[in-house]
Amino acid sequence: MEEKPQVLQPINRLERLGRSNTSQKGGKFSINDFEIGRPLGKGKFGSVYLARTKEGHFHAAIKVLFKSQLISGGVEHQLEREIEIQSHLHHPNIIRLYTYFWDAKKIYLVLEYAPGGEMYKQLTIKEKFSEPIAAKYMYEIADALSYCHRKNVIHRDIKPENLLIGANGELKIGDFGWSVHAPSNKRQTMCGTMDYLPPEMVSGQAHSAAVDLWAIGVLCFEFLVGKPPFERQHQAETYAAIKEAKFTYPEYVKRGPRDLIGKLLQVDPKKRLSLDGVMNHSWILAMIETRQKAEKQQQLEKTASLRNH
Ligand code: AMP
């Protein structure tokens, strides 16, 4: 049976989409409490804007969803569940959902603002990431997912399109789980494949938290190579390759990352490396050390040059 992400604690429920909550007790905010800035992006059911509170000038990203579109898409209950989940996740590598409110036509989600923008865009610009950057992101996503899994929350849709970058260059899982039910069609329109699906989902079998382990294996490959391992011309070929975990590495992918990816891309979900195993993998640790050393060196050089002036 499919393992359902647990709803952690009920919060004010979005039961009556037809009503406005701005006048209700407990509805702390309304759109009038915010100054709305530039658009940050567009999703399937609405747009995201940079915003700040009129009082205190606190920055946030506000996602504006149209009730009519949610209802015609049949996803209003899904949204409610995802809001309940995301609002209880507090982790440095997960976008916080601070609050939400609604009026007659729209629902507003007040989210932590990720100034670095979309991971997908960064990857497109850079084509691929260096080993230290990829390893750092892998550590961060494993840490975030480990936190989620401890709370019985499975993401099920990890891919660069669902990741954002924070103020300090850190990875942030955005839009928690919601994208499972309202898939962004960026990748589908690009190549018509579902590159991150694990073998158990492709075969229509039961799935567990191990789906996220498979997905971060695909992600690590894409970070280092610039495209996912099972990308093929036809969807049927992709699915066949996924079922057998059949893929090849470009020559430049070194032994360390190959070892990690290979241990995650296991057809048998039980054989996949654990999230702890990812965070303690020798390549991840070595790359993090390399990065820290380089940063320390840069800092020393900066201090020395300041002293010399
Ligand atoms: P979504 O509806 O979640 O797919 O969001 C549409 C687009 O808005 C994303 O692709 C991002 O470019 C942008 N966006 C969404 N959430 C945030 C956020 N918290 N911080 C910055 N940009 C965001």
XYZ file of N, CA and C in Angstrom, residues 44-45 66-78 178 181-182:
54
model
N 1.539 26.758 -11.972
C 0.371 26.285 -12.708
C -0.913 27.015 -12.295
N -1.020 27.344 -10.992
C -2.278 27.907 -10.504
C -2.185 29.372 -10.096
N -5.372 31.105 -7.557
C -6.777 31.420 -7.844
C -7.673 30.246 -7.456
N -8.645 30.526 -6.597
C -9.542 29.462 -6.126
C -10.230 28.764 -7.289
N -10.679 29.581 -8.272
C -11.426 28.985 -9.386
C -10.548 27.949 -10.104
N -9.260 28.265 -10.253
C -8.361 27.329 -10.945
C -8.087 26.092 -10.094
N -7.975 26.302 -8.781
C -7.735 25.163 -7.883
C -8.933 24.224 -7.911
N -10.137 24.826 -7.916
C -11.345 24.012 -7.912
C -11.509 23.285 -9.240
N -11.276 24.008 -10.352
C -11.453 23.309 -11.637
C -10.358 22.253 -11.833
N -9.204 22.445 -11.187
C -8.159 21.420 -11.260
C -8.384 20.303 -10.248
N -9.376 20.464 -9.390
C -9.697 19.435 -8.385
C -8.605 19.242 -7.351
N -7.867 20.309 -7.028
C -6.701 20.146 -6.145
C -6.824 20.925 -4.838
N -8.017 21.412 -4.523
C -8.109 22.255 -3.323
C -7.808 21.490 -2.038
N -8.219 20.213 -1.966
C -7.939 19.455 -0.742
C -6.462 19.097 -0.652
N -5.893 18.874 -1.816
C -4.470 18.597 -1.872
C -3.680 19.786 -1.350
N 3.719 19.636 -2.988
C 2.618 20.175 -3.772
C 2.790 19.834 -5.239
N 1.253 16.891 -7.056
C -0.143 16.903 -7.496
C -0.413 17.933 -8.583
N 0.475 18.880 -8.706
C 0.324 19.877 -9.753
C 1.656 19.981 -10.474
